[in-house]
Amino acid sequence: MRKIIKNGTIVTASDTYFGDILIDDGIIVMIGVDLDDEGAEIVDASGCYVFPGGIDPHTHLDMPFGGTVTVDDFESGTIAAAFGGTTTVIDFCLTSKGAPLKSAVETWHRKSAGKAVIDYSFHLMVSEVTDEVLAELPQIIEEEGITSFKVFMAYKNVLQADDGTLYKTLLVAKEQGALVMVHAENGDVIDFLVRKALEEGNTDPIYHALTRPAVLEGEATGRAADLTALADSQLYVVHVTCAEAVWKIAEARKKGLRVFGETCPQYLTLDQTDLERPDFEGAKYVWSPPLREKRNQDVLWNALRNGELQTVGSDQCSFNFKGQKDLGLGDFSKIPNGGPMIEDRFTILFSEGVQKGRLSLNKFVDVVSTTNAKLFGLFPQKGTIAIGSDADIVIFDPSVERTLSVDSHHMKVDYSAFEGMKVTGEPVTVLVRGEFVVRDGLFVGRPGYGQYLHRRRFGEADKPAVKKLPIGGAY
Ligand code: URP
Ligand code: ZN
Ligand code: ZN
Ligand code: ZN
């Protein structure tokens, strides 16, 4: 059924204007003033912003990690994402050494199929570059549309890959048109510092932060950027937390390198002192890289505003406080790393960014949606409001004042990292491919509605939207 979204303020990464949007068959087919179409359902957006759906390029749903599995899966995680204004997630498909990549991708398809309520895609973790992997990667790109690879420079003896693997991955990515993502921290030195802390009897959550200093994130970021230059390839640094890493990315970009950086809402709003909360509550804030000293927040906001960082992901990776985080009672290194962020990413960026004058409305759309779509081969099908794009739309009421809390969020996890934070603005109605997933604050979606997205290769974002429109017809 056709729909017209009426009377809203449409905001894209480049424009802000009053207008109506006509949707047919899941696609935006017309944008104009006072649109009329007999039989179309009218959706009133008076007083609201009409944003392109958020694209979260960094989630870990239903992921085994730290001896347990994340609480939120592709069902609860994508429902929470939708309530938060996110209409596409790109999740990390983990692989194991020696096993075919294809089997890992199949595992991720099994986790997500029939569950996701919004659209989704996968990045593929690369932990070794063997002849088998080299043979399989082009096939994965072609058949699965997976055009981004993730290399971990940390989590020694678990996920960490060596520099040779990173370099070889950068070379394949250059050749095949893929984007290499890195978790940039020096895992070897961190491993040493963690053992030393535990030997000295330092077991509390705060030592998670103290054993992963910012300089080790800056060092790894610079190393990855240098290897990218040597390979003449492209790099995306996930979850940037500190000045030391921002400087390395800015320096690489000044040299003209294709190096990009993502930060997350938690690093923009929380800080290292949260790990000192009493009664082991600091464990709720244990993820990697760790929360930093507060002074880094201004550096991150400035970097988003001036383009040194380009995107905001959530790094959703939720573990319950009771029964999961407490695996690390008496040993901070056993606290499962990760936090629940998928639902609040969009609103926190609006509230702390736009409302507090740190980001323009258009920059906000750019960092939560548009550039994410461009870098990961989804634009312009996703990431904007334009004729021919999917009707992934968030009707956002900027006048609502609310308090973030576990009592009102839709994730399954038993705490909120942003408990008590006052925010302005709420995604009230969310459409994915023209269908309501959230309507006036109520979930009306369906597990299994979300479609798996095959993505374009790196650098192929400039082609027109994929769907052909009827020409000379009713529109
Ligand atoms: O602590 C975190 N961030 N957990 C998820 C895995 C990762 O490093 O992104
Ligand atoms: Zn496929
Ligand atoms: Zn990471
Ligand atoms: Zn992550």
PDB file of N, CA and C in Angstrom, residues 95-188:
ATOM      1  N   THR A  95      34.909 -15.888  12.815  1.00  0.00           N
ATOM      2  CA  THR A  95      35.417 -17.080  12.140  1.00  0.00           C
ATOM      3  C   THR A  95      36.406 -17.780  13.069  1.00  0.00           C
ATOM      4  N   SER A  96      36.703 -19.037  12.791  1.00  0.00           N
ATOM      5  CA  SER A  96      37.757 -19.723  13.568  1.00  0.00           C
ATOM      6  C   SER A  96      38.828 -20.201  12.602  1.00  0.00           C
ATOM      7  N   LYS A  97      40.066 -20.179  13.092  1.00  0.00           N
ATOM      8  CA  LYS A  97      41.186 -20.618  12.259  1.00  0.00           C
ATOM      9  C   LYS A  97      40.951 -22.054  11.795  1.00  0.00           C
ATOM     10  N   GLY A  98      41.256 -22.305  10.523  1.00  0.00           N
ATOM     11  CA  GLY A  98      41.168 -23.670   9.999  1.00  0.00           C
ATOM     12  C   GLY A  98      39.796 -24.048   9.458  1.00  0.00           C
ATOM     13  N   ALA A  99      38.762 -23.315   9.878  1.00  0.00           N
ATOM     14  CA  ALA A  99      37.410 -23.662   9.414  1.00  0.00           C
ATOM     15  C   ALA A  99      37.067 -22.825   8.179  1.00  0.00           C
ATOM     16  N   PRO A 100      36.285 -23.384   7.241  1.00  0.00           N
ATOM     17  CA  PRO A 100      35.914 -22.596   6.055  1.00  0.00           C
ATOM     18  C   PRO A 100      35.160 -21.324   6.433  1.00  0.00           C
ATOM     19  N   LEU A 101      35.458 -20.230   5.746  1.00  0.00           N
ATOM     20  CA  LEU A 101      34.761 -18.961   6.010  1.00  0.00           C
ATOM     21  C   LEU A 101      33.262 -19.129   5.766  1.00  0.00           C
ATOM     22  N   LYS A 102      32.957 -19.896   4.716  1.00  0.00           N
ATOM     23  CA  LYS A 102      31.570 -20.098   4.321  1.00  0.00           C
ATOM     24  C   LYS A 102      30.735 -20.666   5.480  1.00  0.00           C
ATOM     25  N   SER A 103      31.341 -21.586   6.246  1.00  0.00           N
ATOM     26  CA  SER A 103      30.576 -22.190   7.344  1.00  0.00           C
ATOM     27  C   SER A 103      30.287 -21.151   8.436  1.00  0.00           C
ATOM     28  N   ALA A 104      31.226 -20.221   8.629  1.00  0.00           N
ATOM     29  CA  ALA A 104      30.984 -19.148   9.606  1.00  0.00           C
ATOM     30  C   ALA A 104      29.833 -18.254   9.139  1.00  0.00           C
ATOM     31  N   VAL A 105      29.833 -17.949   7.858  1.00  0.00           N
ATOM     32  CA  VAL A 105      28.761 -17.094   7.322  1.00  0.00           C
ATOM     33  C   VAL A 105      27.410 -17.814   7.434  1.00  0.00           C
ATOM     34  N   GLU A 106      27.418 -19.106   7.163  1.00  0.00           N
ATOM     35  CA  GLU A 106      26.173 -19.878   7.305  1.00  0.00           C
ATOM     36  C   GLU A 106      25.676 -19.832   8.750  1.00  0.00           C
ATOM     37  N   THR A 107      26.612 -19.952   9.698  1.00  0.00           N
ATOM     38  CA  THR A 107      26.237 -19.863  11.120  1.00  0.00           C
ATOM     39  C   THR A 107      25.544 -18.529  11.394  1.00  0.00           C
ATOM     40  N   TRP A 108      26.104 -17.440  10.840  1.00  0.00           N
ATOM     41  CA  TRP A 108      25.500 -16.120  11.091  1.00  0.00           C
ATOM     42  C   TRP A 108      24.142 -15.993  10.386  1.00  0.00           C
ATOM     43  N   HIS A 109      24.013 -16.607   9.229  1.00  0.00           N
ATOM     44  CA  HIS A 109      22.691 -16.606   8.572  1.00  0.00           C
ATOM     45  C   HIS A 109      21.665 -17.346   9.449  1.00  0.00           C
ATOM     46  N   ARG A 110      22.109 -18.446  10.055  1.00  0.00           N
ATOM     47  CA  ARG A 110      21.181 -19.203  10.918  1.00  0.00           C
ATOM     48  C   ARG A 110      20.774 -18.395  12.144  1.00  0.00           C
ATOM     49  N   LYS A 111      21.715 -17.613  12.689  1.00  0.00           N
ATOM     50  CA  LYS A 111      21.406 -16.809  13.873  1.00  0.00           C
ATOM     51  C   LYS A 111      20.371 -15.722  13.552  1.00  0.00           C
ATOM     52  N   SER A 112      20.417 -15.206  12.314  1.00  0.00           N
ATOM     53  CA  SER A 112      19.636 -14.009  11.992  1.00  0.00           C
ATOM     54  C   SER A 112      18.338 -14.291  11.218  1.00  0.00           C
ATOM     55  N   ALA A 113      18.357 -15.302  10.373  1.00  0.00           N
ATOM     56  CA  ALA A 113      17.189 -15.551   9.515  1.00  0.00           C
ATOM     57  C   ALA A 113      15.967 -15.841  10.382  1.00  0.00           C
ATOM     58  N   GLY A 114      14.851 -15.249  10.024  1.00  0.00           N
ATOM     59  CA  GLY A 114      13.617 -15.478  10.765  1.00  0.00           C
ATOM     60  C   GLY A 114      13.534 -14.692  12.070  1.00  0.00           C
ATOM     61  N   LYS A 115      14.577 -13.934  12.387  1.00  0.00           N
ATOM     62  CA  LYS A 115      14.577 -13.198  13.660  1.00  0.00           C
ATOM     63  C   LYS A 115      14.615 -11.689  13.492  1.00  0.00           C
ATOM     64  N   ALA A 116      15.426 -11.226  12.545  1.00  0.00           N
ATOM     65  CA  ALA A 116      15.638  -9.775  12.430  1.00  0.00           C
ATOM     66  C   ALA A 116      14.347  -9.069  12.010  1.00  0.00           C
ATOM     67  N   VAL A 117      14.078  -7.929  12.640  1.00  0.00           N
ATOM     68  CA  VAL A 117      12.897  -7.135  12.284  1.00  0.00           C
ATOM     69  C   VAL A 117      13.276  -5.955  11.387  1.00  0.00           C
ATOM     70  N   ILE A 118      14.577  -5.715  11.254  1.00  0.00           N
ATOM     71  CA  ILE A 118      15.077  -4.662  10.350  1.00  0.00           C
ATOM     72  C   ILE A 118      16.128  -5.315   9.446  1.00  0.00           C
ATOM     73  N   ASP A 119      16.584  -4.594   8.440  1.00  0.00           N
ATOM     74  CA  ASP A 119      17.542  -5.184   7.495  1.00  0.00           C
ATOM     75  C   ASP A 119      18.930  -5.314   8.129  1.00  0.00           C
ATOM     76  N   TYR A 120      19.712  -6.232   7.602  1.00  0.00           N
ATOM     77  CA  TYR A 120      21.006  -6.511   8.228  1.00  0.00           C
ATOM     78  C   TYR A 120      21.993  -7.052   7.204  1.00  0.00           C
ATOM     79  N   SER A 121      23.258  -6.939   7.581  1.00  0.00           N
ATOM     80  CA  SER A 121      24.324  -7.482   6.754  1.00  0.00           C
ATOM     81  C   SER A 121      25.445  -7.927   7.694  1.00  0.00           C
ATOM     82  N   PHE A 122      26.492  -8.511   7.136  1.00  0.00           N
ATOM     83  CA  PHE A 122      27.610  -8.991   7.971  1.00  0.00           C
ATOM     84  C   PHE A 122      28.945  -8.437   7.495  1.00  0.00           C
ATOM     85  N   HIS A 123      29.830  -8.177   8.465  1.00  0.00           N
ATOM     86  CA  HIS A 123      31.265  -8.060   8.198  1.00  0.00           C
ATOM     87  C   HIS A 123      31.857  -9.437   8.504  1.00  0.00           C
ATOM     88  N   LEU A 124      32.979  -9.748   7.904  1.00  0.00           N
ATOM     89  CA  LEU A 124      33.613 -11.050   8.158  1.00  0.00           C
ATOM     90  C   LEU A 124      34.947 -10.866   8.871  1.00  0.00           C
ATOM     91  N   MET A 125      35.094 -11.556  10.009  1.00  0.00           N
ATOM     92  CA  MET A 125      36.371 -11.513  10.731  1.00  0.00           C
ATOM     93  C   MET A 125      37.414 -12.338   9.972  1.00  0.00           C
ATOM     94  N   VAL A 126      38.620 -11.780   9.843  1.00  0.00           N
ATOM     95  CA  VAL A 126      39.728 -12.524   9.245  1.00  0.00           C
ATOM     96  C   VAL A 126      40.782 -12.723  10.331  1.00  0.00           C
ATOM     97  N   SER A 127      41.090 -13.993  10.646  1.00  0.00           N
ATOM     98  CA  SER A 127      42.055 -14.251  11.714  1.00  0.00           C
ATOM     99  C   SER A 127      43.351 -14.840  11.182  1.00  0.00           C
ATOM    100  N   GLU A 128      43.331 -15.274   9.928  1.00  0.00           N
ATOM    101  CA  GLU A 128      44.542 -15.801   9.281  1.00  0.00           C
ATOM    102  C   GLU A 128      44.337 -15.660   7.779  1.00  0.00           C
ATOM    103  N   VAL A 129      45.453 -15.516   7.054  1.00  0.00           N
ATOM    104  CA  VAL A 129      45.326 -15.445   5.592  1.00  0.00           C
ATOM    105  C   VAL A 129      46.123 -16.610   4.997  1.00  0.00           C
ATOM    106  N   THR A 130      45.455 -17.735   4.878  1.00  0.00           N
ATOM    107  CA  THR A 130      46.057 -18.943   4.311  1.00  0.00           C
ATOM    108  C   THR A 130      45.653 -19.051   2.843  1.00  0.00           C
ATOM    109  N   ASP A 131      46.185 -20.046   2.154  1.00  0.00           N
ATOM    110  CA  ASP A 131      45.786 -20.261   0.757  1.00  0.00           C
ATOM    111  C   ASP A 131      44.279 -20.505   0.669  1.00  0.00           C
ATOM    112  N   GLU A 132      43.748 -21.232   1.645  1.00  0.00           N
ATOM    113  CA  GLU A 132      42.308 -21.531   1.649  1.00  0.00           C
ATOM    114  C   GLU A 132      41.502 -20.237   1.797  1.00  0.00           C
ATOM    115  N   VAL A 133      41.951 -19.397   2.717  1.00  0.00           N
ATOM    116  CA  VAL A 133      41.238 -18.125   2.933  1.00  0.00           C
ATOM    117  C   VAL A 133      41.320 -17.260   1.678  1.00  0.00           C
ATOM    118  N   LEU A 134      42.506 -17.204   1.086  1.00  0.00           N
ATOM    119  CA  LEU A 134      42.679 -16.399  -0.135  1.00  0.00           C
ATOM    120  C   LEU A 134      41.775 -16.898  -1.255  1.00  0.00           C
ATOM    121  N   ALA A 135      41.584 -18.214  -1.301  1.00  0.00           N
ATOM    122  CA  ALA A 135      40.728 -18.776  -2.345  1.00  0.00           C
ATOM    123  C   ALA A 135      39.257 -18.468  -2.074  1.00  0.00           C
ATOM    124  N   GLU A 136      38.905 -18.415  -0.792  1.00  0.00           N
ATOM    125  CA  GLU A 136      37.488 -18.265  -0.439  1.00  0.00           C
ATOM    126  C   GLU A 136      36.987 -16.814  -0.444  1.00  0.00           C
ATOM    127  N   LEU A 137      37.883 -15.875  -0.117  1.00  0.00           N
ATOM    128  CA  LEU A 137      37.425 -14.486   0.065  1.00  0.00           C
ATOM    129  C   LEU A 137      36.705 -13.900  -1.161  1.00  0.00           C
ATOM    130  N   PRO A 138      37.260 -14.063  -2.377  1.00  0.00           N
ATOM    131  CA  PRO A 138      36.554 -13.482  -3.531  1.00  0.00           C
ATOM    132  C   PRO A 138      35.146 -14.040  -3.691  1.00  0.00           C
ATOM    133  N   GLN A 139      35.016 -15.325  -3.356  1.00  0.00           N
ATOM    134  CA  GLN A 139      33.708 -15.982  -3.439  1.00  0.00           C
ATOM    135  C   GLN A 139      32.718 -15.403  -2.424  1.00  0.00           C
ATOM    136  N   ILE A 140      33.230 -15.149  -1.208  1.00  0.00           N
ATOM    137  CA  ILE A 140      32.383 -14.586  -0.151  1.00  0.00           C
ATOM    138  C   ILE A 140      31.901 -13.185  -0.556  1.00  0.00           C
ATOM    139  N   ILE A 141      32.818 -12.430  -1.164  1.00  0.00           N
ATOM    140  CA  ILE A 141      32.450 -11.083  -1.607  1.00  0.00           C
ATOM    141  C   ILE A 141      31.366 -11.175  -2.681  1.00  0.00           C
ATOM    142  N   GLU A 142      31.589 -12.037  -3.628  1.00  0.00           N
ATOM    143  CA  GLU A 142      30.696 -12.156  -4.774  1.00  0.00           C
ATOM    144  C   GLU A 142      29.328 -12.722  -4.363  1.00  0.00           C
ATOM    145  N   GLU A 143      29.360 -13.838  -3.637  1.00  0.00           N
ATOM    146  CA  GLU A 143      28.097 -14.535  -3.355  1.00  0.00           C
ATOM    147  C   GLU A 143      27.333 -13.946  -2.174  1.00  0.00           C
ATOM    148  N   GLU A 144      28.079 -13.459  -1.178  1.00  0.00           N
ATOM    149  CA  GLU A 144      27.417 -12.973   0.039  1.00  0.00           C
ATOM    150  C   GLU A 144      27.328 -11.457   0.087  1.00  0.00           C
ATOM    151  N   GLY A 145      28.040 -10.791  -0.797  1.00  0.00           N
ATOM    152  CA  GLY A 145      28.049  -9.332  -0.739  1.00  0.00           C
ATOM    153  C   GLY A 145      28.659  -8.827   0.561  1.00  0.00           C
ATOM    154  N   ILE A 146      29.622  -9.579   1.085  1.00  0.00           N
ATOM    155  CA  ILE A 146      30.332  -9.128   2.296  1.00  0.00           C
ATOM    156  C   ILE A 146      31.605  -8.429   1.839  1.00  0.00           C
ATOM    157  N   THR A 147      31.621  -7.105   1.985  1.00  0.00           N
ATOM    158  CA  THR A 147      32.715  -6.323   1.403  1.00  0.00           C
ATOM    159  C   THR A 147      33.507  -5.575   2.480  1.00  0.00           C
ATOM    160  N   SER A 148      33.484  -6.118   3.693  1.00  0.00           N
ATOM    161  CA  SER A 148      34.303  -5.545   4.768  1.00  0.00           C
ATOM    162  C   SER A 148      34.813  -6.673   5.658  1.00  0.00           C
ATOM    163  N   PHE A 149      36.080  -6.608   5.989  1.00  0.00           N
ATOM    164  CA  PHE A 149      36.742  -7.638   6.803  1.00  0.00           C
ATOM    165  C   PHE A 149      37.205  -7.011   8.107  1.00  0.00           C
ATOM    166  N   LYS A 150      37.127  -7.802   9.189  1.00  0.00           N
ATOM    167  CA  LYS A 150      37.528  -7.268  10.497  1.00  0.00           C
ATOM    168  C   LYS A 150      38.759  -8.009  11.004  1.00  0.00           C
ATOM    169  N   VAL A 151      39.757  -7.237  11.400  1.00  0.00           N
ATOM    170  CA  VAL A 151      40.967  -7.821  11.977  1.00  0.00           C
ATOM    171  C   VAL A 151      41.131  -7.273  13.398  1.00  0.00           C
ATOM    172  N   PHE A 152      41.276  -8.168  14.353  1.00  0.00           N
ATOM    173  CA  PHE A 152      41.480  -7.769  15.750  1.00  0.00           C
ATOM    174  C   PHE A 152      42.972  -7.670  16.039  1.00  0.00           C
ATOM    175  N   MET A 153      43.430  -6.510  16.520  1.00  0.00           N
ATOM    176  CA  MET A 153      44.826  -6.347  16.932  1.00  0.00           C
ATOM    177  C   MET A 153      44.953  -6.584  18.442  1.00  0.00           C
ATOM    178  N   ALA A 154      43.860  -6.930  19.099  1.00  0.00           N
ATOM    179  CA  ALA A 154      43.854  -7.195  20.548  1.00  0.00           C
ATOM    180  C   ALA A 154      43.113  -8.498  20.828  1.00  0.00           C
ATOM    181  N   TYR A 155      42.942  -8.804  22.125  1.00  0.00           N
ATOM    182  CA  TYR A 155      42.373 -10.070  22.618  1.00  0.00           C
ATOM    183  C   TYR A 155      43.336 -11.219  22.287  1.00  0.00           C
ATOM    184  N   LYS A 156      44.536 -11.113  22.851  1.00  0.00           N
ATOM    185  CA  LYS A 156      45.585 -12.118  22.608  1.00  0.00           C
ATOM    186  C   LYS A 156      45.087 -13.517  22.975  1.00  0.00           C
ATOM    187  N   ASN A 157      45.460 -14.470  22.148  1.00  0.00           N
ATOM    188  CA  ASN A 157      45.085 -15.887  22.303  1.00  0.00           C
ATOM    189  C   ASN A 157      43.582 -16.145  22.138  1.00  0.00           C
ATOM    190  N   VAL A 158      42.832 -15.125  21.765  1.00  0.00           N
ATOM    191  CA  VAL A 158      41.396 -15.348  21.518  1.00  0.00           C
ATOM    192  C   VAL A 158      41.069 -14.938  20.071  1.00  0.00           C
ATOM    193  N   LEU A 159      41.030 -13.639  19.830  1.00  0.00           N
ATOM    194  CA  LEU A 159      40.652 -13.159  18.493  1.00  0.00           C
ATOM    195  C   LEU A 159      41.823 -12.502  17.750  1.00  0.00           C
ATOM    196  N   GLN A 160      42.894 -12.196  18.474  1.00  0.00           N
ATOM    197  CA  GLN A 160      43.969 -11.367  17.918  1.00  0.00           C
ATOM    198  C   GLN A 160      44.658 -12.001  16.702  1.00  0.00           C
ATOM    199  N   ALA A 161      44.880 -11.178  15.685  1.00  0.00           N
ATOM    200  CA  ALA A 161      45.673 -11.600  14.518  1.00  0.00           C
ATOM    201  C   ALA A 161      47.005 -10.853  14.560  1.00  0.00           C
ATOM    202  N   ASP A 162      48.009 -11.369  13.846  1.00  0.00           N
ATOM    203  CA  ASP A 162      49.307 -10.680  13.861  1.00  0.00           C
ATOM    204  C   ASP A 162      49.369  -9.632  12.734  1.00  0.00           C
ATOM    205  N   ASP A 163      50.455  -8.845  12.729  1.00  0.00           N
ATOM    206  CA  ASP A 163      50.575  -7.757  11.749  1.00  0.00           C
ATOM    207  C   ASP A 163      50.644  -8.287  10.318  1.00  0.00           C
ATOM    208  N   GLY A 164      51.268  -9.470  10.151  1.00  0.00           N
ATOM    209  CA  GLY A 164      51.343 -10.070   8.812  1.00  0.00           C
ATOM    210  C   GLY A 164      49.952 -10.346   8.275  1.00  0.00           C
ATOM    211  N   THR A 165      49.089 -10.841   9.145  1.00  0.00           N
ATOM    212  CA  THR A 165      47.707 -11.133   8.732  1.00  0.00           C
ATOM    213  C   THR A 165      46.981  -9.837   8.358  1.00  0.00           C
ATOM    214  N   LEU A 166      47.192  -8.797   9.169  1.00  0.00           N
ATOM    215  CA  LEU A 166      46.555  -7.511   8.859  1.00  0.00           C
ATOM    216  C   LEU A 166      47.042  -7.006   7.503  1.00  0.00           C
ATOM    217  N   TYR A 167      48.359  -7.087   7.293  1.00  0.00           N
ATOM    218  CA  TYR A 167      48.914  -6.573   6.041  1.00  0.00           C
ATOM    219  C   TYR A 167      48.362  -7.357   4.846  1.00  0.00           C
ATOM    220  N   LYS A 168      48.352  -8.680   4.960  1.00  0.00           N
ATOM    221  CA  LYS A 168      47.848  -9.493   3.842  1.00  0.00           C
ATOM    222  C   LYS A 168      46.353  -9.229   3.590  1.00  0.00           C
ATOM    223  N   THR A 169      45.617  -9.004   4.671  1.00  0.00           N
ATOM    224  CA  THR A 169      44.190  -8.693   4.522  1.00  0.00           C
ATOM    225  C   THR A 169      44.012  -7.357   3.790  1.00  0.00           C
ATOM    226  N   LEU A 170      44.868  -6.394   4.124  1.00  0.00           N
ATOM    227  CA  LEU A 170      44.811  -5.088   3.439  1.00  0.00           C
ATOM    228  C   LEU A 170      45.085  -5.248   1.945  1.00  0.00           C
ATOM    229  N   LEU A 171      46.037  -6.138   1.612  1.00  0.00           N
ATOM    230  CA  LEU A 171      46.353  -6.360   0.189  1.00  0.00           C
ATOM    231  C   LEU A 171      45.163  -6.992  -0.551  1.00  0.00           C
ATOM    232  N   VAL A 172      44.550  -8.004   0.062  1.00  0.00           N
ATOM    233  CA  VAL A 172      43.381  -8.635  -0.581  1.00  0.00           C
ATOM    234  C   VAL A 172      42.269  -7.617  -0.750  1.00  0.00           C
ATOM    235  N   ALA A 173      42.062  -6.805   0.288  1.00  0.00           N
ATOM    236  CA  ALA A 173      40.977  -5.820   0.255  1.00  0.00           C
ATOM    237  C   ALA A 173      41.196  -4.815  -0.869  1.00  0.00           C
ATOM    238  N   LYS A 174      42.438  -4.415  -1.037  1.00  0.00           N
ATOM    239  CA  LYS A 174      42.777  -3.470  -2.117  1.00  0.00           C
ATOM    240  C   LYS A 174      42.420  -4.094  -3.472  1.00  0.00           C
ATOM    241  N   GLU A 175      42.817  -5.359  -3.621  1.00  0.00           N
ATOM    242  CA  GLU A 175      42.616  -6.046  -4.895  1.00  0.00           C
ATOM    243  C   GLU A 175      41.127  -6.292  -5.172  1.00  0.00           C
ATOM    244  N   GLN A 176      40.386  -6.636  -4.114  1.00  0.00           N
ATOM    245  CA  GLN A 176      38.991  -7.064  -4.290  1.00  0.00           C
ATOM    246  C   GLN A 176      37.966  -5.950  -4.082  1.00  0.00           C
ATOM    247  N   GLY A 177      38.407  -4.807  -3.580  1.00  0.00           N
ATOM    248  CA  GLY A 177      37.445  -3.735  -3.320  1.00  0.00           C
ATOM    249  C   GLY A 177      36.684  -3.944  -2.027  1.00  0.00           C
ATOM    250  N   ALA A 178      37.425  -4.190  -0.951  1.00  0.00           N
ATOM    251  CA  ALA A 178      36.790  -4.347   0.360  1.00  0.00           C
ATOM    252  C   ALA A 178      37.421  -3.356   1.347  1.00  0.00           C
ATOM    253  N   LEU A 179      36.739  -3.143   2.466  1.00  0.00           N
ATOM    254  CA  LEU A 179      37.224  -2.224   3.497  1.00  0.00           C
ATOM    255  C   LEU A 179      37.683  -3.058   4.697  1.00  0.00           C
ATOM    256  N   VAL A 180      38.914  -2.805   5.162  1.00  0.00           N
ATOM    257  CA  VAL A 180      39.440  -3.549   6.313  1.00  0.00           C
ATOM    258  C   VAL A 180      39.151  -2.765   7.589  1.00  0.00           C
ATOM    259  N   MET A 181      38.501  -3.438   8.531  1.00  0.00           N
ATOM    260  CA  MET A 181      38.182  -2.803   9.811  1.00  0.00           C
ATOM    261  C   MET A 181      39.155  -3.341  10.856  1.00  0.00           C
ATOM    262  N   VAL A 182      39.625  -2.474  11.733  1.00  0.00           N
ATOM    263  CA  VAL A 182      40.488  -2.961  12.814  1.00  0.00           C
ATOM    264  C   VAL A 182      39.970  -2.553  14.189  1.00  0.00           C
ATOM    265  N   HIS A 183      40.090  -3.487  15.120  1.00  0.00           N
ATOM    266  CA  HIS A 183      40.041  -3.163  16.543  1.00  0.00           C
ATOM    267  C   HIS A 183      41.492  -2.857  16.889  1.00  0.00           C
ATOM    268  N   ALA A 184      41.781  -1.576  17.076  1.00  0.00           N
ATOM    269  CA  ALA A 184      43.172  -1.139  17.223  1.00  0.00           C
ATOM    270  C   ALA A 184      43.555  -0.944  18.694  1.00  0.00           C
ATOM    271  N   GLU A 185      44.159  -1.957  19.261  1.00  0.00           N
ATOM    272  CA  GLU A 185      44.812  -1.860  20.571  1.00  0.00           C
ATOM    273  C   GLU A 185      45.978  -2.838  20.508  1.00  0.00           C
ATOM    274  N   ASN A 186      47.081  -2.516  21.193  1.00  0.00           N
ATOM    275  CA  ASN A 186      48.243  -3.405  21.194  1.00  0.00           C
ATOM    276  C   ASN A 186      48.014  -4.565  22.160  1.00  0.00           C
ATOM    277  N   GLY A 187      47.506  -5.678  21.624  1.00  0.00           N
ATOM    278  CA  GLY A 187      47.104  -6.818  22.449  1.00  0.00           C
ATOM    279  C   GLY A 187      48.247  -7.474  23.211  1.00  0.00           C
ATOM    280  N   ASP A 188      49.444  -7.472  22.644  1.00  0.00           N
ATOM    281  CA  ASP A 188      50.582  -8.122  23.320  1.00  0.00           C
ATOM    282  C   ASP A 188      50.946  -7.384  24.599  1.00  0.00           C
TER     283      ASP A 188
END
